[in-house]
Structures are given as C-alpha cells and as structure tokens.
Amino acid sequence: MHRERFYTLSASCPDRVGIVARVSGFIAEHRGWILETSLHAEAPRADVKESEVDGRYFMRIEIKAASLPFHLAEFRERFRPLADELEMDWSITDSAVKKRVVLLVSKQEHCLYDLLARWQSKELDIEIPCVISNHDTFRGFVEWHGIPFHHVPVTADNKASAYAEVQRIVEEVRGETIVLARYMQVLSPELCAAYRGRIINIHHSFLPSFVGAKPYHQAWTKGVKLIGATCHYVTEELDQGPIIEQDVIRIDHSDSVEDMVRYGKDIEKTVLARGLRYHLEGRVLTHGNKTIVFR
Amino acid sequence: MHRERFYTLSASCPDRVGIVARVSGFIAEHRGWILETSLHAEAPRADVKESEVDGRYFMRIEIKAASLPFHLAEFRERFRPLADELEMDWSITDSAVKKRVVLLVSKQEHCLYDLLARWQSKELDIEIPCVISNHDTFRGFVEWHGIPFHHVPVTADNKASAYAEVQRIVEEVRGETIVLARYMQVLSPELCAAYRGRIINIHHSFLPSFVGAKPYHQAWTKGVKLIGATCHYVTEELDQGPIIEQDVIRIDHSDSVEDMVRYGKDIEKTVLARGLRYHLEGRVLTHGNKTIVFR
Amino acid sequence: MHRERFYTLSASCPDRVGIVARVSGFIAEHRGWILETSLHAEAPRADVKESEVDGRYFMRIEIKAASLPFHLAEFRERFRPLADELEMDWSITDSAVKKRVVLLVSKQEHCLYDLLARWQSKELDIEIPCVISNHDTFRGFVEWHGIPFHHVPVTADNKASAYAEVQRIVEEVRGETIVLARYMQVLSPELCAAYRGRIINIHHSFLPSFVGAKPYHQAWTKGVKLIGATCHYVTEELDQGPIIEQDVIRIDHSDSVEDMVRYGKDIEKTVLARGLRYHLEGRVLTHGNKTIVFR
Amino acid sequence: MHRERFYTLSASCPDRVGIVARVSGFIAEHRGWILETSLHAEAPRADVKESEVDGRYFMRIEIKAASLPFHLAEFRERFRPLADELEMDWSITDSAVKKRVVLLVSKQEHCLYDLLARWQSKELDIEIPCVISNHDTFRGFVEWHGIPFHHVPVTADNKASAYAEVQRIVEEVRGETIVLARYMQVLSPELCAAYRGRIINIHHSFLPSFVGAKPYHQAWTKGVKLIGATCHYVTEELDQGPIIEQDVIRIDHSDSVEDMVRYGKDIEKTVLARGLRYHLEGRVLTHGNKTIVFR
C-alpha cells in the first residue's frame, strides 16, 4: 500500500502555554489534514544536574500534502513568523523528495547487505548516491546494484587526507546523511562537526557498556547474560553521541566470543536500520545528549 | 517525587480537520498547562473487512489542575458543547480522586501479592474497597492489610446467585474497576454487561493462542519456544475481549509444564499490573475489539 | 577464529539407566575429546494425552576429529552395536563436509539477502547448489553470487508438475536441506514426504496464532501487542510442523499493517537463520511434533 | 505436580578426556537414574587475557534418590576418590533438605513481597529463618507470615558493629544463603568474605553500566533505550561480583526517572527470583569472575 504524499514538520521550542493550539491552529486554518501527531514535553528536573533549567517542547506532525492550498516553500514562508515567535528549532520535509544517504563500510557484510536489501525493496525509500569503503571488498556487490563505489584507504598516516577525501565525495554527491555501517574507523573531528546530527553509527555493544574496541570480547570477559547494539549519532567523543536506538539478545555461558559476534550481528543490523529509519522520517529530535524518538 | 494534581481528558471522535486545534485551543484559551498529549488517527483500511469505514481520532491530554481558573465540574460544563460538536466519546478525571478497584482472586497468590505490594507502596495509588474470592485462602493476608475480604463460593449449581452476590458487593463498595487477578472463573453475562470496559482479566497465554483452560499444557504440547500472558477487557465471549497488554518469555525443551507455569506467573503479574495501570490512568481507549494504549 | 574439525553425534533412544555412561564410555575408550555435550531426558506425563508413554533420551555430542584414532566410517562401524542395543535413532556428521542447502524464494528479498550475506561471509559455512523460484525476480542477484538460479513457475494448474520439477532439481544437485525463504507456496505432499525433517519454512506469525495467509492482517485485526515469526519443519499440514525457533517484537496501536510487515521481516530473517543453523549443526531433534533444540 | 526426591551433584574440574564417562559410569554402576544432566567445557582463549590457561569442565547432574542403593553420606564417601582423582570442586545436595535463606531488606517492598509470595506458595521451597532490616518498616508484614524479623539499624558510625550483628544473627539461625532484596547498603568486607559465593544481590541496572547509586538517574541522563537489572554474587568490590542473571525492559523518552524506577522494579524482582532459584538448585557454578548457569 503506497502512502499518499505528506509533509513532516519536526520542531522543538521552550515549553509554554498554547504551543499545540498555535501550531495545530495554523494547520487547521489552512485545512491541513493531520495524519500523525507526536508531542513530548520534557520537564526540568531539579535532581539531575545535566537537566535543562527550563522545560522544552518537542513535536512531529505529518500533514497530507494535497490537503494544503500551497506547497512547501509557501508553508515555510507562512509558518516562519509563528516559529520565530515560539523560538522554534524546526524543519519540514516532503515525502516525495528522497533523502540522500551515503554508506561507509569496511569488510563486514551484514549491515551492507541488510541496508541494500531494504533499499532494493523500497522499504528504505532513499537515494544511495555512493558507498565509500576503506577496503575494496564490496566493490562488485555494490556496483552490481548500480551504486557507485569509492575505495578510500585509511592508514595510520593518511587519516587527515583520507577523511578530507571522504568529505569531498559526500559533498560532491550531495549526501545528507552518512551511515557508518560497521565502518570500524574513528572519523576526523572535522567530518563529525561538518555533519553534526547527520552521521549515524552502529556500535556493537549496549552502550554505555563496552565502549571502544572488541566489545564482544569485553562482554565475554565480564560474563554478561545479554549482549546488545546501539545506534547513535556520531560526535567527536568516541561512542558517546546521542543514542537513537538499542536492543539486546540473550546469551549464556555456552556462547563463545564467536557465537556472540554472530548473535550480535543480527542485533546490529536491525538496530541500525530502525535508527536510520527513525532519523530519515524526522522522528528523532535531540535534546542535549539525549534523543526524543517519536516511534 | 510527587506529581502535581492534574486532569486527564480521554476522548475519541470521528476524524476530521481541526480536532487538535479545537481541543488544544479550548485548553489554551483558559491558560491550561498541558503536561502530556497523546494523539492517534486510525485510518480506515479497505483491505481489512473488520475495519471501520471512516477514520477515528483518539486523544489523551493531561492538564495541570492549578493552571486552570475553574474546577472539573466547570471544565465539563464548558467543554461539552465542543465535545458534542465533534461527536466525542469523552471523559475527564482528577488525579486527586483515587480510583476504586475491587480484586477477585482464587487460590493463586502471585497476582494478589503483587498488586497489594504496589498498593502498599502507593505505586498503584488506588482504593481497594475489598477483595472477593471463591476460596477463603487469602482472608488473613488481605485482612492484615486492612482490606475487607468476602468469600463468595462458586459451584456448578450456584453460579447465578454467586455472581449476583459479587455484583451486589461491588456495587455496595462503589467499585469502579474489577480486576480478575487469576480468578479462574467465567463471569456471568450480566456482570460482563454491567461493567463493560471495566473488568480486566489476565489470561495465562499469548492470545489468541491457547484460549481457555490449561494454556501451559497446550503450549507444552505444541512445543512453542516462548510463552506469554495477555491482559484484556472481559466480554461475554471467553478470552476474546480487547487486548490491553501482552508479554512473553523464552522457554526451551528442558522446561516442564511446571517450569512454564513458574516462568509464566512472572509474566502474568507484570502484564496485569501494567495493563491495570494503563486503564486507571485513562491511557486505554477501545476501538471495536482493539485498544489504543497511550503508554 | 576457525574451529578445529569435529564430529557431531545426534541421537535419541528410550530412556534407561546408563545411557550417558555407555556412550561417553565408548568415546573415552578411544580417547575422544568431547568439545560439547547436550543431554535431555523427556519424562512421560500422565496429564498430557499427546505425551509418549515412556520417557525418551536425547543427546548431541561434539568430538574433536583429531583426537580419535579412526575416521567417521570406522566410528559408525564401531558405534553401531551400542546404538542398536540402545535402540537409537542416530547420525554423525563431519564439520569438514559442507551441507548442501537449496533455497526456494518468491518475490520478497529479505530472507534471501540475509542468507546470502551469511553464506558469503562463511557465517553459514554451507554449499548452496542452487536457488529455485516461482518468479524470475532474483535471477541476477543470485547469479552474481555465482549460484545457479532456476525459475519454476507455479500456477493453479501446474502445481503437480512444478513440484515434480522442483524435486528433480533438488535431487540433481544433491540438496540435503530445502529452505523456504518466504517461498509463499504450499508444497506438494510428495515433496513434503520425500524430504521429511529436511524442509524448513519461516512463517510470518507466532504460531499457533494466525495460520495461513496474511497473518499480519490477522494480527492487526486482533489487536495483539507483539508480532512474531516461526521457523518450523514442513509437514503435509499447513503451518503445523515441529517448531524449531520463534521470536517476537513489540508493536502498538500506531503501527499499520505495513509497519507490522516491516518489523516482522526483521524477525523472520533472524528466526529463519537461527533455526536453519540449529538444524545444520545437528542441534534439532524431533520428538513427535515437538523439537529438542540444543542451543 | 510434586517432584520425586533427588540429589544434585554440581562439580567442576580441569578438562581432560573421559570426565563424563567416569562420572556417569560411577552413577550407572550403582543403577542411579539420571533425571537431568548439564555439561559445559570452557575452552581457554589466547585472545582474552583474563582467560584461564587451561580448559575447565563443569557439570550438574540430578539423580533420582530412590534409584541409588545408598544415601547421601555414603554417596559422598564412595564418590570422593574419583572426585579427588579428577581434582574436582564438588558438592551434592538433597532435594528433601530445604535450604536456609536469610533475607536482608530496607524500605522497598517489591522484592520482599515477591519472595514471600513464592515462599508462601512453595514455588521457592526454602526455609526463611529470619528477615533482617536496617529499618523497622516491614516488621508487621514479615511477622504476619510467621517469620522472625530483626531490626539492625546501620548508621555512618556503627557499620562495623551492625554488620557483626547481622553476621551473628545469620550464624545463629544457620543461614546458608543471604539475599540482599534491595538492601541498599554496602556490606562489610568481613561479611563478604565469610559468605563468599553465598550472598546474592540485585542491582538495579544492567551491569556493567551504571554501577553504584541512583542507576535510574544515570540511565535517564544517558538516554538509554532499555533499562535492566542484574543479580550477582556479592564480593568486596561494589557491584563487581559474578553475574548470575540479567534482564531488561524497553523504555522511551516519555518515561521519567519515576517511570523507569517503576518498570525497573518489575525486572529487579523477577531477575532476583530467577537468580536465587538457579543458585539454590545448584545451577550456578563460578569460574573466576564469571558464572556458568545451567538453566
């Protein structure tokens, strides 16, 4: 069943009386048909020091495109005064315009196969303008799908120039979102800053446990009874960015590190795909180092 | 952390343009501070024959009591014209008024202990005006908590009079919600009808699998790899009422029926407690034989 | 980390005193190094009518190949008298001999991509002598992997001849296991009988709920709060064969049938892959219509 | 269904050829009927530095008491030479002798109610010779169940003497296992040492994340998408002892710290009960800082 064209408004602003009334009033005034509305008020907490002093309001609204008497450009124009008054961070997107997502991979196949299967079947209805890898392993597989493949080797010595090259390619293909599909490399601070909130990583542990390298070895050594994976935005600090999605699977003493790796891969790819989808559909709003995810 | 007093508006109505704008506009006009808003539009589906022909809109809104310039009675008075215009089914409740919940139990302890622990700690901030049982087993335990206990035996011959007695007691203590905490008896159609949408049962299987008696034996015979429990509203048809909450736990071939019963009890009590809480907080709206649960 | 070559003995027999002692004694006598042992005694139950009258014993033992002074043929020769005495159903396999698995697919991509990713990375260390489909959709994708692809159309009229052709191909390529990777067709009784215990299906519901067609529509209509998938052996009776593996994922009222299909696909492919792996590693023993799965 | 009397042998020893054959041979020789056998070989790993250099073998065997021609004392006598030869750590217990379990609680009710419900219904078929608490809150509730209650206040100044008093009481009532049912106090090193491997704690996070105080606040601040609980043996180092059991539950951005506490309590009590049961049934064997749990 194909969905009708719709716009997605994602926004946050300081909490106050009347936000929903003002925004939904604006939409109703233009006879906009709301398909889905998600709202969240984050109250301040005196007992958590990282908590913001004032409350903040988050929203995501899907509006049937055909129900409005104007297009997106005019929506933006007309909505701006209200958004400014409410001190909103906001964006609105059009379901008819495909997002451009660049995949970065290394030598592990599971997330790449998984994402291309979703892309091929239009479950993920995106453009993949190219795949970039520090190895040439998946060139044939990617190119068979009709997607350009760029091999950008990364060594201890060439990191700066390698990431500059990655950034150049992403810019050239007008990539909007970068997915580290088990890329296994720490990006440069420049790249992290340039695409803040638009680089998505899958880490193979249930963060904050087992940051860094070889998390399954760490998990095996610790003797945990569940292992997991975490999809998060990449920031300059390794494995510390806002968490978008997580999941776990039960293991036991009979599972070796290799078994854990195998079970873990299944969690990694589904968690990455869910997190990426939430991001692309404007379902993820960040608040400091946390996320609101309107599932 | 004690929450401030608030009102909870739960409502559903035919879907149309402007519902949110109208309702939130009404609240904003009176400077009502919205704490939490959940909305859901159920679109009609051509491909599912049980689907309603027209769409329906569901909402739940928590409003800080102190932010409004009037009390609940006046809210109801002022809101009614709008509700009528929108053809709403609606109710509004006050967090300061405790719900009155009657527990029906039999000889199994787990749900009873669990609910009384939650009541004792005020996690469930309710009145339990009495516990009714077809056995005298838990009289001492219940009375120790200061709660009246009624023993109403049920036999093959006295069902009609027994359930009339149960209903009489519930009415006398002004019970609003009836919880079948593993009561293990099929209520009379009269009782089901009198408290439609207000009787909550916990069935010890993941419905619709294993309806009726001995579901763990059925599950063992079938060889399923997960067992579950289902919290649902009671209707005249056995184990067929709208499902509120479900959960499962993994088992394997080494688990006997008795092991499954034991694992199952843990799922039953948590699923019942979650479902009951959702109901009491006005988070559950029904739509035909399905529920919308605004977690 | 590559595992050393090993043999896997899977067996079941009537329960009696001394089975483990006899079997492990045989292995120890030849200085066999046991890597992994799983044992299960299924006691008879008077209260379950389908239960066997007598108990039955199940075992799976991995033995390091290099620790034994003879090869598999001689192991079989020497072990047979004991196995006969214990009235065993048994088999022993060699980790160095790859299993031959034929995939049957239709037009859905997720299980096919998933299995080929596992095969490509040697996570599933099998031979795939061919893929058979009733549609030509995935010819290019399969052939790119160097695997022969057979298009065997199935219509209302040609079922008998189509399944005869499928069987002919499987026999020709010496397929040992047949995987219905969302094949969406009901096999002929002849094929089911010929490969009893060697055809593995993935059904897109948590059986025994929602047998047959469109299980996600059924689940949506029923309003369940979790959806699942079931990997099972195929028998003549639709969706009734012994269950190997199941899993579920939480959904809620906001999920449409299409959302459920999408979440469900992730469960389907992991459940199928786990079930297939258990089967290929000799971890699944059947007992009537149930399975013992030595995870 | 009541189980017949049985003995449980739990043991570990250095791995070598023939362990299972020797032990099961000993049992078979005396016509012992084995009800359940669990075995595990832990192979050494070169790539994990904490890994033991040599492999170790773990086993748990249930034997029907009536099938043996002698009682436990004689079993011990006769088995000892073999155990010594295999350099075993071992113990054997009798299902007819109830374990003596002392509960330590503070002011939270959920684990206490939960454990007493299981004890009352004989799901946990143990003796509870007393409950000890640093508060007097639950005296009435515990004494109503016919269990002695000891109030041992703990302050910043009296820790040494308080824990000496706790230890004195446990010794006086011949407590074998100590359960910290949300006791919320750090025991003295002396007590930890005296009851090594016999003190079980429930920590309200999915360890190793969120060690120490206020883990739900930590989880809320970090923005994790699942919260959990960990049942572990208590060692001198806070929240670092061998993990017996863990579980998690999904939360989202709409859950406050208080919601997380509420969801968490349900996980805590079930994880504690499962872990305690595994311990009491001899299903937990430790290996360095890890556990083998023969579920």
Coordinates of C-alpha atoms in Angstrom, one line a residue, chain C residues 3-293:
Chain C
R3 CA 37.2 -24.1 14.8
E4 CA 39.1 -27.4 14.5
R5 CA 37.5 -30.2 12.7
F6 CA 34.9 -32.1 14.7
Y7 CA 32.3 -34.8 14.5
T8 CA 28.7 -34.2 15.8
L9 CA 26.7 -37.2 17.1
S10 CA 23.0 -36.6 17.4
A11 CA 20.9 -39.3 18.9
S12 CA 17.8 -40.3 20.7
C13 CA 16.7 -43.5 22.4
P14 CA 14.3 -44.9 25.0
D15 CA 15.4 -43.7 28.4
R16 CA 17.1 -46.2 30.8
V17 CA 19.9 -46.3 33.3
G18 CA 23.4 -45.9 31.9
I19 CA 22.9 -44.3 28.5
V20 CA 25.4 -41.5 29.1
A21 CA 27.8 -43.8 30.7
R22 CA 27.7 -46.2 27.8
V23 CA 28.0 -43.5 25.1
S24 CA 30.6 -41.4 26.8
G25 CA 32.5 -44.6 27.8
F26 CA 32.7 -45.6 24.2
I27 CA 34.1 -42.2 23.3
A28 CA 36.6 -42.1 26.2
E29 CA 37.8 -45.6 25.4
H30 CA 39.0 -44.3 22.1
R31 CA 40.5 -41.2 23.7
G32 CA 37.9 -39.0 22.0
W33 CA 38.0 -35.4 23.2
I34 CA 34.5 -34.1 23.8
L35 CA 34.0 -30.4 23.0
E36 CA 30.4 -30.0 23.8
T37 CA 27.7 -32.3 25.2
S38 CA 24.0 -31.6 25.4
L39 CA 21.6 -34.1 27.0
H40 CA 17.9 -34.2 27.6
A41 CA 15.6 -36.7 29.2
E42 CA 11.9 -36.2 28.3
A43 CA 9.8 -37.7 31.0
P44 CA 6.4 -39.0 30.2
R45 CA 3.4 -37.0 31.5
A46 CA 0.2 -38.6 32.6
D47 CA -1.7 -35.4 32.3
V48 CA -0.9 -34.6 28.7
K49 CA -2.6 -37.0 26.4
E50 CA -0.2 -36.5 23.5
S51 CA 2.7 -37.4 25.7
E52 CA 4.6 -40.6 25.0
V53 CA 4.0 -43.4 27.5
D54 CA 7.7 -44.0 28.0
G55 CA 10.5 -41.5 28.5
R56 CA 13.0 -40.8 25.8
Y57 CA 16.6 -39.6 25.9
F58 CA 18.2 -37.1 23.6
M59 CA 21.8 -36.2 23.1
R60 CA 24.2 -34.3 20.9
I61 CA 28.0 -34.6 21.4
E62 CA 30.8 -32.8 19.5
I63 CA 34.1 -34.7 19.4
K64 CA 37.4 -33.3 18.2
A65 CA 38.1 -35.3 15.0
A66 CA 41.9 -35.4 15.5
S67 CA 41.5 -36.9 19.0
L68 CA 40.1 -40.2 17.6
P69 CA 42.3 -42.9 16.1
F70 CA 39.9 -43.5 13.2
H71 CA 37.7 -41.7 10.7
L72 CA 33.9 -41.3 10.5
A73 CA 33.2 -44.5 8.6
E74 CA 35.0 -46.6 11.2
F75 CA 33.3 -44.6 14.0
R76 CA 30.0 -45.6 12.5
E77 CA 31.0 -49.2 12.2
R78 CA 32.3 -49.4 15.8
F79 CA 29.4 -47.4 17.4
R80 CA 26.6 -49.3 15.6
P81 CA 26.4 -52.3 18.0
L82 CA 26.0 -50.0 21.0
A83 CA 23.5 -47.8 19.2
D84 CA 21.5 -50.9 18.2
E85 CA 21.5 -52.2 21.8
L86 CA 20.2 -48.8 23.0
E87 CA 17.6 -48.7 20.2
M88 CA 18.9 -45.4 19.0
D89 CA 17.9 -43.1 16.1
W90 CA 21.3 -41.6 15.4
S91 CA 23.5 -39.8 12.9
I92 CA 27.0 -38.5 13.0
T93 CA 28.4 -35.7 10.7
D94 CA 31.8 -34.2 9.9
S95 CA 32.3 -30.5 10.3
A96 CA 34.7 -30.7 7.3
V97 CA 31.9 -31.7 4.9
K98 CA 29.7 -28.8 3.9
K99 CA 25.9 -29.3 4.0
R100 CA 24.1 -28.8 0.7
V101 CA 21.2 -26.3 1.1
V102 CA 18.7 -25.4 -1.7
L103 CA 16.8 -22.1 -1.2
L104 CA 13.3 -21.6 -2.5
V105 CA 12.3 -18.0 -2.8
S106 CA 9.5 -15.9 -4.3
K107 CA 9.5 -12.1 -4.7
Q108 CA 10.4 -11.0 -1.2
E109 CA 14.0 -10.1 -0.7
H110 CA 14.8 -10.0 3.0
C111 CA 15.4 -13.7 3.7
L112 CA 17.4 -14.2 0.5
Y113 CA 19.7 -11.3 1.0
D114 CA 20.1 -12.3 4.6
L115 CA 21.0 -15.9 3.9
L116 CA 23.4 -15.0 1.1
A117 CA 25.2 -12.4 3.3
R118 CA 25.7 -15.2 5.9
W119 CA 26.9 -17.6 3.2
Q120 CA 29.2 -15.0 1.6
S121 CA 30.9 -14.3 5.0
K122 CA 31.0 -18.1 5.8
E123 CA 28.9 -17.5 8.9
L124 CA 26.8 -20.2 7.3
D125 CA 29.5 -22.5 6.0
I126 CA 27.3 -24.4 3.5
E127 CA 27.1 -25.1 -0.2
I128 CA 24.1 -23.5 -2.0
P129 CA 24.0 -25.6 -5.1
C130 CA 21.1 -23.5 -6.5
V131 CA 18.2 -21.2 -5.8
I132 CA 14.7 -22.1 -7.1
S133 CA 12.0 -19.5 -7.5
N134 CA 8.5 -19.3 -8.9
H135 CA 9.5 -15.8 -10.2
D136 CA 12.5 -14.6 -12.1
T137 CA 12.9 -11.5 -9.9
F138 CA 16.2 -12.5 -8.2
R139 CA 18.0 -14.3 -11.1
G140 CA 20.5 -11.5 -11.5
F141 CA 21.2 -11.1 -7.8
V142 CA 21.6 -14.9 -7.2
E143 CA 23.7 -15.5 -10.3
W144 CA 26.0 -12.5 -9.4
H145 CA 26.9 -14.6 -6.4
G146 CA 27.9 -17.5 -8.7
I147 CA 24.9 -19.6 -7.7
P148 CA 22.7 -21.2 -10.3
F149 CA 19.1 -19.9 -10.4
H150 CA 16.1 -21.9 -11.6
H151 CA 12.8 -20.3 -12.5
V152 CA 10.0 -22.8 -12.0
P153 CA 6.7 -21.0 -12.4
V154 CA 3.8 -22.3 -10.2
T155 CA 0.2 -21.8 -11.3
A156 CA -3.1 -23.1 -10.1
D157 CA -3.0 -25.6 -12.9
N158 CA 0.6 -26.9 -13.0
K159 CA 1.3 -27.5 -9.3
A160 CA 1.9 -31.2 -9.6
S161 CA 4.4 -30.9 -12.5
A162 CA 6.0 -27.8 -11.0
Y163 CA 6.8 -29.5 -7.7
A164 CA 8.0 -32.6 -9.5
E165 CA 10.4 -30.3 -11.3
V166 CA 11.5 -28.7 -8.1
Q167 CA 12.1 -32.1 -6.6
R168 CA 14.0 -33.2 -9.7
I169 CA 16.3 -30.2 -9.4
V170 CA 16.9 -30.7 -5.7
E171 CA 17.8 -34.3 -6.4
E172 CA 20.0 -33.5 -9.3
V173 CA 22.1 -31.0 -7.2
R174 CA 22.0 -33.4 -4.3
G175 CA 20.3 -30.9 -2.0
E176 CA 20.1 -32.2 1.6
T177 CA 18.1 -29.4 3.1
I178 CA 15.4 -27.2 1.5
V179 CA 14.8 -23.8 2.9
L180 CA 11.6 -22.0 2.1
A181 CA 12.9 -18.4 2.4
R182 CA 9.4 -16.8 2.2
Y183 CA 8.5 -19.0 -0.8
M184 CA 4.8 -18.4 -0.2
Q185 CA 3.7 -21.6 -1.8
V186 CA 2.3 -24.7 -0.3
L187 CA 4.5 -27.7 -1.3
S188 CA 3.0 -30.9 -2.6
P189 CA 2.5 -33.8 -0.2
E190 CA 5.0 -35.8 -2.2
L191 CA 7.8 -33.3 -1.7
C192 CA 7.0 -32.9 2.0
A193 CA 7.2 -36.7 2.4
A194 CA 10.4 -37.1 0.4
Y195 CA 12.2 -34.5 2.5
R196 CA 10.6 -35.0 5.8
G197 CA 12.5 -33.3 8.5
R198 CA 14.7 -31.6 5.9
I199 CA 12.4 -28.8 4.7
I200 CA 12.5 -25.6 6.8
N201 CA 9.9 -22.9 6.5
I202 CA 9.6 -19.4 8.0
H203 CA 6.1 -18.5 8.8
H204 CA 5.4 -14.8 9.5
S205 CA 3.4 -15.2 12.7
F206 CA 4.0 -16.5 16.2
L207 CA 2.3 -19.9 15.7
P208 CA -0.1 -21.4 16.5
S209 CA -1.7 -17.9 16.1
F210 CA -2.5 -16.7 12.6
V211 CA -2.0 -19.8 10.5
G212 CA -2.3 -19.4 6.7
A213 CA -2.4 -16.3 4.6
K214 CA -2.0 -12.6 5.6
P215 CA -1.0 -13.2 9.2
Y216 CA -0.1 -9.5 9.8
H217 CA -3.6 -8.5 8.7
Q218 CA -4.9 -11.1 11.1
A219 CA -2.7 -9.7 13.9
W220 CA -3.7 -6.1 13.1
T221 CA -7.4 -7.1 13.2
K222 CA -7.0 -8.9 16.5
G223 CA -5.0 -6.0 18.1
V224 CA -2.1 -8.1 19.5
K225 CA 0.7 -6.2 21.2
L226 CA 3.6 -8.3 19.9
I227 CA 4.0 -9.9 16.5
G228 CA 6.4 -12.8 15.7
A229 CA 7.7 -15.4 13.3
T230 CA 8.1 -19.1 13.5
C231 CA 10.7 -21.4 11.9
H232 CA 9.4 -24.9 11.5
Y233 CA 9.8 -28.2 9.7
V234 CA 7.3 -28.5 6.8
T235 CA 4.8 -31.3 7.0
E236 CA 1.8 -32.1 4.9
E237 CA -0.4 -30.0 7.2
L238 CA 0.0 -26.2 6.6
D239 CA 2.0 -24.4 9.3
Q240 CA 1.6 -27.3 11.7
G241 CA 5.1 -28.9 11.6
P242 CA 7.5 -29.1 14.6
I243 CA 8.6 -25.6 15.7
I244 CA 12.3 -25.0 15.7
E245 CA 12.6 -21.4 16.7
Q246 CA 10.3 -18.3 17.3
D247 CA 10.7 -14.7 18.3
V248 CA 8.6 -11.6 18.7
I249 CA 8.8 -7.9 18.6
R250 CA 6.6 -5.3 20.3
I251 CA 4.2 -3.2 18.3
D252 CA 1.5 -0.8 19.3
H253 CA -1.7 0.8 18.0
S254 CA 0.2 3.3 15.9
D255 CA 1.6 0.6 13.7
S256 CA -0.2 -0.1 10.5
V257 CA -0.3 -3.4 8.7
E258 CA 2.6 -2.1 6.6
D259 CA 4.6 -1.2 9.7
M260 CA 4.0 -4.7 11.1
V261 CA 5.2 -6.2 7.9
R262 CA 8.4 -4.2 8.1
Y263 CA 9.1 -5.0 11.7
G264 CA 8.1 -8.6 11.0
K265 CA 10.6 -9.1 8.2
D266 CA 13.4 -8.4 10.7
I267 CA 12.2 -11.1 13.0
E268 CA 11.5 -13.5 10.1
K269 CA 15.0 -13.4 8.7
T270 CA 16.8 -13.8 12.1
V271 CA 14.5 -16.6 13.2
L272 CA 14.9 -18.4 10.0
A273 CA 18.7 -18.1 10.1
R274 CA 18.9 -19.3 13.7
G275 CA 16.6 -22.2 13.0
L276 CA 18.5 -23.2 9.9
R277 CA 21.8 -23.0 11.8
Y278 CA 20.5 -25.2 14.6
H279 CA 19.3 -27.7 12.0
L280 CA 22.5 -27.8 10.1
E281 CA 24.6 -28.2 13.3
G282 CA 22.6 -31.2 14.3
R283 CA 21.1 -29.3 17.2
V284 CA 17.5 -30.1 16.4
L285 CA 16.0 -33.5 17.4
T286 CA 12.3 -34.1 16.9
H287 CA 10.0 -35.9 19.3
G288 CA 6.6 -36.4 17.9
N289 CA 5.5 -32.9 16.8
K290 CA 7.9 -31.1 19.1
T291 CA 11.6 -30.4 18.9
I292 CA 14.5 -30.5 21.3
V293 CA 16.9 -27.7 20.3

